[in-house]
Short mmCIF file of C-alpha atoms and ligand atoms in Angstrom, two decimals:
data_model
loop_
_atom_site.label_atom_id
_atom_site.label_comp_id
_atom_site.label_asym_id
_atom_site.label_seq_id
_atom_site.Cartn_x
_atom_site.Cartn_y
_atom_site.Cartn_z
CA UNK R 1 0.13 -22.97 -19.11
CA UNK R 2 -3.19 -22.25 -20.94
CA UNK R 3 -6.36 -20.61 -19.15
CA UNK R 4 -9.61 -20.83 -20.91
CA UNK R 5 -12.27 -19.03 -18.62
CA UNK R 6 -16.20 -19.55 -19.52
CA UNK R 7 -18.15 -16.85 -17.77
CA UNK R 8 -21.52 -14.66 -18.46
CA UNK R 9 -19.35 -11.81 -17.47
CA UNK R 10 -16.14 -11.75 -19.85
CA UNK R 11 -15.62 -7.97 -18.19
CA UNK R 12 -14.56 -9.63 -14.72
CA UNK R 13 -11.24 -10.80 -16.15
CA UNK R 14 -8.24 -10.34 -16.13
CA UNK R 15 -9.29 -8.26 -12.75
CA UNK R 16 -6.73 -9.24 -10.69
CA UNK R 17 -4.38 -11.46 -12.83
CA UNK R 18 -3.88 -8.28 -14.42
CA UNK R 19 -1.72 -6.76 -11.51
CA UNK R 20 1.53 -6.87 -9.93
CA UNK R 21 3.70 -10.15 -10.47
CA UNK R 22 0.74 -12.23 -11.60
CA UNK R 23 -0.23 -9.66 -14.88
CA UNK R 24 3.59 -9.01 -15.22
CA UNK R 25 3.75 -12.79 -16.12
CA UNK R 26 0.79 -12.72 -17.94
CA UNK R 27 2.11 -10.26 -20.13
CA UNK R 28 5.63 -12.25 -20.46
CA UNK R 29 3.70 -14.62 -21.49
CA UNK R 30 4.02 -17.24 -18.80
CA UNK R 31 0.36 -18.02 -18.89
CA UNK R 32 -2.41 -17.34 -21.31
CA UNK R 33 -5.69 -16.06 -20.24
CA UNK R 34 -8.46 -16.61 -22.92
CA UNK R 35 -11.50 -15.57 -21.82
CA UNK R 36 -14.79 -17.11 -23.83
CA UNK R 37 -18.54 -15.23 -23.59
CA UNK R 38 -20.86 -17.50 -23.03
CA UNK R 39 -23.48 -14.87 -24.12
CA UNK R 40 -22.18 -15.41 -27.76
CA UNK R 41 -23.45 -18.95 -27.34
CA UNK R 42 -27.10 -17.66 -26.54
CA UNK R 43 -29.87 -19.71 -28.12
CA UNK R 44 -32.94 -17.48 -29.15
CA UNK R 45 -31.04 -15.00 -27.10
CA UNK R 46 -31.15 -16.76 -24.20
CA UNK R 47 -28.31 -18.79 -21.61
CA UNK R 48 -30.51 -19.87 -19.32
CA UNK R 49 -33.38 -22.60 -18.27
CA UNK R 50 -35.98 -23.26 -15.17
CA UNK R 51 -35.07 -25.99 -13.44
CA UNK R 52 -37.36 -28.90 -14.30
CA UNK R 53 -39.93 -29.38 -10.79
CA UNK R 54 -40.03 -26.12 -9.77
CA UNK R 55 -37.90 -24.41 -7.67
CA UNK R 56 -36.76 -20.59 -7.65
CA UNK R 57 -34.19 -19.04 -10.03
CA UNK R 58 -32.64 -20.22 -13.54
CA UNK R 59 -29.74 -22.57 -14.55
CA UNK R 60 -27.27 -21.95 -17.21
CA UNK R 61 -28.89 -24.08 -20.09
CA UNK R 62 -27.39 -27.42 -21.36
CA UNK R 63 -27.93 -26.75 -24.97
CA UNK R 64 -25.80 -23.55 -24.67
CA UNK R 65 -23.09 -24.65 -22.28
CA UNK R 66 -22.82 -27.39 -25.10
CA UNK R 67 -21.70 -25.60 -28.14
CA UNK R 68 -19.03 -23.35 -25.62
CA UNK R 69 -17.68 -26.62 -24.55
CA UNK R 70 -17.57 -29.19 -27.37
CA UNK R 71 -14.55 -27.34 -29.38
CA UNK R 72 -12.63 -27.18 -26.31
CA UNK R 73 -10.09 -30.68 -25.70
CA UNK R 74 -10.59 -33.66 -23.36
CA UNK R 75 -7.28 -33.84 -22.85
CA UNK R 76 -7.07 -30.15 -20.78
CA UNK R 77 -8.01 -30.34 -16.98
CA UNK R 78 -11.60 -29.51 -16.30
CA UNK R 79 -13.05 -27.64 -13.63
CA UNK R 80 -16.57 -26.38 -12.15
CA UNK R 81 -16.18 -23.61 -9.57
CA UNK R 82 -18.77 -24.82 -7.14
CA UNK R 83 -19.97 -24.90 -3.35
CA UNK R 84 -20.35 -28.50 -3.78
CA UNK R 85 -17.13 -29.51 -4.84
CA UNK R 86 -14.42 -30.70 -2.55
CA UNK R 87 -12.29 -27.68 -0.60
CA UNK R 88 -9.74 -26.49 -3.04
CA UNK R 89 -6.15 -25.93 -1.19
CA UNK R 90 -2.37 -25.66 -1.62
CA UNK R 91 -1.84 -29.33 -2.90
CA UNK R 92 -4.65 -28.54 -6.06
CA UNK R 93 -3.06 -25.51 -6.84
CA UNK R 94 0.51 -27.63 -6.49
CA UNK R 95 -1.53 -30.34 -8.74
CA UNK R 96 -2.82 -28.01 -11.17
CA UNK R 97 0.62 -25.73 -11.63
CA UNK R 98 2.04 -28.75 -13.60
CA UNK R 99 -1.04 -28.98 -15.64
CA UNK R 100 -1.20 -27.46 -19.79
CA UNK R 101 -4.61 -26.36 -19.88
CA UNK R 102 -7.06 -25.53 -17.06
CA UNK R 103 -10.46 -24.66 -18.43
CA UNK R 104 -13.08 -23.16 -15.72
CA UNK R 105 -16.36 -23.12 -16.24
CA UNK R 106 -17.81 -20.39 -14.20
CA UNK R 107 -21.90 -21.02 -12.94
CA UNK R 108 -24.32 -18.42 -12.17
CA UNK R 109 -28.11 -18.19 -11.13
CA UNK R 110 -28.46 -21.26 -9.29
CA UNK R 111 -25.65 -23.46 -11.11
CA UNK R 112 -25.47 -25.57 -14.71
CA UNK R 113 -27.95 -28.24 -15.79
CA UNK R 114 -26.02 -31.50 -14.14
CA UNK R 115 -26.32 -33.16 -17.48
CA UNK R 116 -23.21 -31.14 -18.65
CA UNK R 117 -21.34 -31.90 -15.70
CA UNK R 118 -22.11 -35.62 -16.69
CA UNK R 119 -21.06 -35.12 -20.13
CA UNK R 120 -17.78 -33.46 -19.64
CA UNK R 121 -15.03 -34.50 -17.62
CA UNK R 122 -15.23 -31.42 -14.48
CA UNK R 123 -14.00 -31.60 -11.69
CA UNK R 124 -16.34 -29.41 -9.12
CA UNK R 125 -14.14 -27.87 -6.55
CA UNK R 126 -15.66 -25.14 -4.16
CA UNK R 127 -13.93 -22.06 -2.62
CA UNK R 128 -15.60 -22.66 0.69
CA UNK R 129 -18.50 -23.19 2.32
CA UNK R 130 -20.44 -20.03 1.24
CA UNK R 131 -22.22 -19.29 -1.45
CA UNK R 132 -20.99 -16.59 -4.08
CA UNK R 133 -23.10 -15.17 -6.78
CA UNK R 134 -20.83 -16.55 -9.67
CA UNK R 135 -18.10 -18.79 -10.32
CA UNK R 136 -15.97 -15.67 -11.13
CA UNK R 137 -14.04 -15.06 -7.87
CA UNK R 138 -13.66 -18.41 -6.94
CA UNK R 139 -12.05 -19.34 -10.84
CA UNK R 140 -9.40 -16.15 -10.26
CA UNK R 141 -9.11 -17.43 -6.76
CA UNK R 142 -7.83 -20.66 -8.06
CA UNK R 143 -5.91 -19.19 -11.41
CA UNK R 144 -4.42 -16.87 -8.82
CA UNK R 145 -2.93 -20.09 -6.44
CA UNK R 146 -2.31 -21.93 -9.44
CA UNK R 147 -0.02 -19.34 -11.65
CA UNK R 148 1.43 -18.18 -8.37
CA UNK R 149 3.55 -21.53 -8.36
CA UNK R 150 4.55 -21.57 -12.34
CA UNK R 151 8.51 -20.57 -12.27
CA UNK R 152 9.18 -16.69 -12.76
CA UNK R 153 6.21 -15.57 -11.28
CA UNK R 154 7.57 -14.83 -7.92
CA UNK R 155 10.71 -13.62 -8.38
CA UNK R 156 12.41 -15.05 -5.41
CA UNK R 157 10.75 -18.70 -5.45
CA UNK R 158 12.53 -19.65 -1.84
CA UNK R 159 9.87 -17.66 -0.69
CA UNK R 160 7.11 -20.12 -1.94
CA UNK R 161 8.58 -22.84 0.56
CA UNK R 162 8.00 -20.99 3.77
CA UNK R 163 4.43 -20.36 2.79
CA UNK R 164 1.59 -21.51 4.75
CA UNK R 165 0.21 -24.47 3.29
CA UNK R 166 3.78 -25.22 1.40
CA UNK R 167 4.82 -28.46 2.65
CA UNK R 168 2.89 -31.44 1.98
CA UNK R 169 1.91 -34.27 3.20
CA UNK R 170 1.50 -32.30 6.31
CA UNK R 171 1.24 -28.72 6.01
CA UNK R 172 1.93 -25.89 9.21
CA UNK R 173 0.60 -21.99 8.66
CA UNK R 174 3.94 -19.69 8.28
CA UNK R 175 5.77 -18.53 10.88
CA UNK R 176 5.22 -14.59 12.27
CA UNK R 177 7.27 -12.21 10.14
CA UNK R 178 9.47 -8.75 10.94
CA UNK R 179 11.16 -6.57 9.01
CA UNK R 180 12.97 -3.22 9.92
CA UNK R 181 12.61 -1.32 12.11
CA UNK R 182 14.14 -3.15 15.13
CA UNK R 183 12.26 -1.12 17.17
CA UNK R 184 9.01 0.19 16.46
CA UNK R 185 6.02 1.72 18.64
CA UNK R 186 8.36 -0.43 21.56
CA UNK R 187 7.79 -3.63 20.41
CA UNK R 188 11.12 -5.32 19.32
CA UNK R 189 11.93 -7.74 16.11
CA UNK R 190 12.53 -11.57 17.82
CA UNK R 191 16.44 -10.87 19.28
CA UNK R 192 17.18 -14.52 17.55
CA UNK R 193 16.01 -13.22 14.35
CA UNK R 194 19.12 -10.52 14.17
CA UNK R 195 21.78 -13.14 15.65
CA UNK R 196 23.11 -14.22 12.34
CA UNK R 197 22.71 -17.81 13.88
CA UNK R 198 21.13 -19.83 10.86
CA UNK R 199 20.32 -22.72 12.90
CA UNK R 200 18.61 -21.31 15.48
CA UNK R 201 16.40 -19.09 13.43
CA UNK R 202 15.19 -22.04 11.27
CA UNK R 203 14.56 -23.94 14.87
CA UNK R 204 12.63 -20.77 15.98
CA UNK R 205 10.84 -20.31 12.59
CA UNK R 206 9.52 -23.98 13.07
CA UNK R 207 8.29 -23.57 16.98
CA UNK R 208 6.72 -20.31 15.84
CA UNK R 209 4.73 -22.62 13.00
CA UNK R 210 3.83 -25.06 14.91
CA UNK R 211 2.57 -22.99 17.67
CA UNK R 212 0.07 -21.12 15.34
CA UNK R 213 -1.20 -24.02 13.60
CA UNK R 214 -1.63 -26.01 16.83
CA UNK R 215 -3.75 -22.73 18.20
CA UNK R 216 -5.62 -21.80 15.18
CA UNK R 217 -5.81 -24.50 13.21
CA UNK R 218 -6.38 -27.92 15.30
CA UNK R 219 -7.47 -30.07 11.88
CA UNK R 220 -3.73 -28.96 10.28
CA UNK R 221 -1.75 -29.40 13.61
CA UNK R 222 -3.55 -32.97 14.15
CA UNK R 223 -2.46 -33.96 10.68
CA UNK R 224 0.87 -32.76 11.26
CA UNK R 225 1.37 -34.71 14.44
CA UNK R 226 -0.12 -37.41 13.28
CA UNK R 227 2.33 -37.62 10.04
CA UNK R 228 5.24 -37.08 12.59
CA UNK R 229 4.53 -39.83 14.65
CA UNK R 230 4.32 -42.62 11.24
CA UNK R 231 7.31 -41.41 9.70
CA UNK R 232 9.13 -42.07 13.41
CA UNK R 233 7.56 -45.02 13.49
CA UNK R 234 8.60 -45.91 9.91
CA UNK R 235 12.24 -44.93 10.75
CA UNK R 236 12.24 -46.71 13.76
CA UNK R 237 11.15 -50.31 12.04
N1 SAM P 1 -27.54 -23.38 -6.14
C1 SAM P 1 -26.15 -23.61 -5.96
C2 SAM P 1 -25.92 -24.44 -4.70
O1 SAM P 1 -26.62 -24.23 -3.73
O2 SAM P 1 -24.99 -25.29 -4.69
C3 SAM P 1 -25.39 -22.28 -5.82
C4 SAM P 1 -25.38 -21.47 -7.09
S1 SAM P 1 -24.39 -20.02 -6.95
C5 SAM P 1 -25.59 -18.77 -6.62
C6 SAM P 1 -23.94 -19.68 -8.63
C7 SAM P 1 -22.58 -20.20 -9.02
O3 SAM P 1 -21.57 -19.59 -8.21
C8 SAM P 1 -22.33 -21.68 -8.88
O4 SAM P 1 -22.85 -22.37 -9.98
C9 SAM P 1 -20.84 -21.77 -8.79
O5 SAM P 1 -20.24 -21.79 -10.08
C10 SAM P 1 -20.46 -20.46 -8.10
N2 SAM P 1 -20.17 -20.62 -6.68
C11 SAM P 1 -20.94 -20.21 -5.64
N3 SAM P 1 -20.39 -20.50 -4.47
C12 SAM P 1 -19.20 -21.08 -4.73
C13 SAM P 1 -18.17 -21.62 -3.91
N4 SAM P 1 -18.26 -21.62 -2.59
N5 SAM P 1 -17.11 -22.15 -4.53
C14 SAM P 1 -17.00 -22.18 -5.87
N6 SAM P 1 -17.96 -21.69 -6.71
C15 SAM P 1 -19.05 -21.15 -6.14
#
């Protein structure tokens, strides 16, 4: 897969692609990270514009977003970081795993003239609703989810399926977790957990899911049982 970043702030990256599994397959090669200043695209050394009727702050001009953008092919999968986009989860970063080229286009001051994001074919996908300073974090947010999936990252990709978020249409958050020792500060790992008994710890892996998503997250857990319910149905016609 190919990353091309657009940014004000080339310095930011590779941050934390660089690190651990995810820079280890950036160096193998598993992913490419190019990483384009859009200060080199400055027009009378300038990037930025007023926004026409008034208004505070600047936007990232459409003259100079231009000449980053034109060289750069339809074909690749477009996307502006941005706190009006639709919620980016599991499934885009599922979506966007199988893609060849991602290319991010990361706003600042108080976004991008809207004429670019007529002209080109972006997608605007936000982080959450907050507002950051830059498209930075949230574009290694979603490189981060995205590479994450590509095979060799994570060297033991059974892992990946018991993630939060993992199974679609319908996803649960991931089950509690222990790990040795049994006994520690006198709380005890799960008994079923050391019984050996497959079964039963997938059965008690599921409750545990279930039970967290149904307490923290009521949107997920509604979705979930709702799913249930038409695939009995389904089965049962
Ligand atoms: N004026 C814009 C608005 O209210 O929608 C916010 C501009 S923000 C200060 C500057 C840039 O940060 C945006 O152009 C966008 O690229 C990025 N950004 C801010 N919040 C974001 C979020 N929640 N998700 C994704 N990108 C975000």
């Amino acid at each position: 897969m190919k990353i091309t970043v657009l940014t004000l702030f080339p310095e930011i990256f590779p941050g934390p692609l660089g690190v651990s599994l995810i820079g280890k397959a950036l160096q193998k090669g598993l992913y490419t990270l190019q990483v384009q200043d859009l200060k080199s695209f400055a027009i009378q050394g300038r990037v930025d514009a007023p926004p026409c009727g008034g208004g505070g702050g600047m936007l990232l001009s459409a003259e100079v977003l231009d000449a980053a953008l034109s060289p750069l092919p339809q074909s690749a999968t477009w996307i502006y970081p941005s706190p009006r986009g639709k919620a980016f989860s599991q499934e885009k970063a599922q979506e966007w795993s199988q893609k060849e080229q991602l290319i991010f286009l990361c706003g600042r001051y108080e976004g991008v003239d809207a004429r670019i994001l007529e002209k080109y074919p972006f997608s605007e996908v936000s982080l959450g609703d907050y507002v950051l300073m830059g498209g930075e974090g949230a574009a290694l947010a979603m490189i981060e989810a995205s590479v994450r999936l590509l095979p060799g990252v994570v060297g033991d990709p059974t892992s990946l399926l018991e993630d939060s978020f993992a199974e679609t249409p319908a996803p649960l958050l991931e089950h509690p977790q222990y790990a040795s020792p049994v006994c520690w500060e006198e709380r005890d790992v799960p008994s079923i957990l050391l019984s050996g008994n497959h079964g039963a710890i997938d059965q008690w892996k599921r409750k545990q899911a279930c039970a967290l998503t149904r307490r923290r997250r009521p949107d997920l857990w509604n979705r979930y049982v709702a799913h249930r319910l038409s695939t009995l149905s389904e089965s049962e016609d």
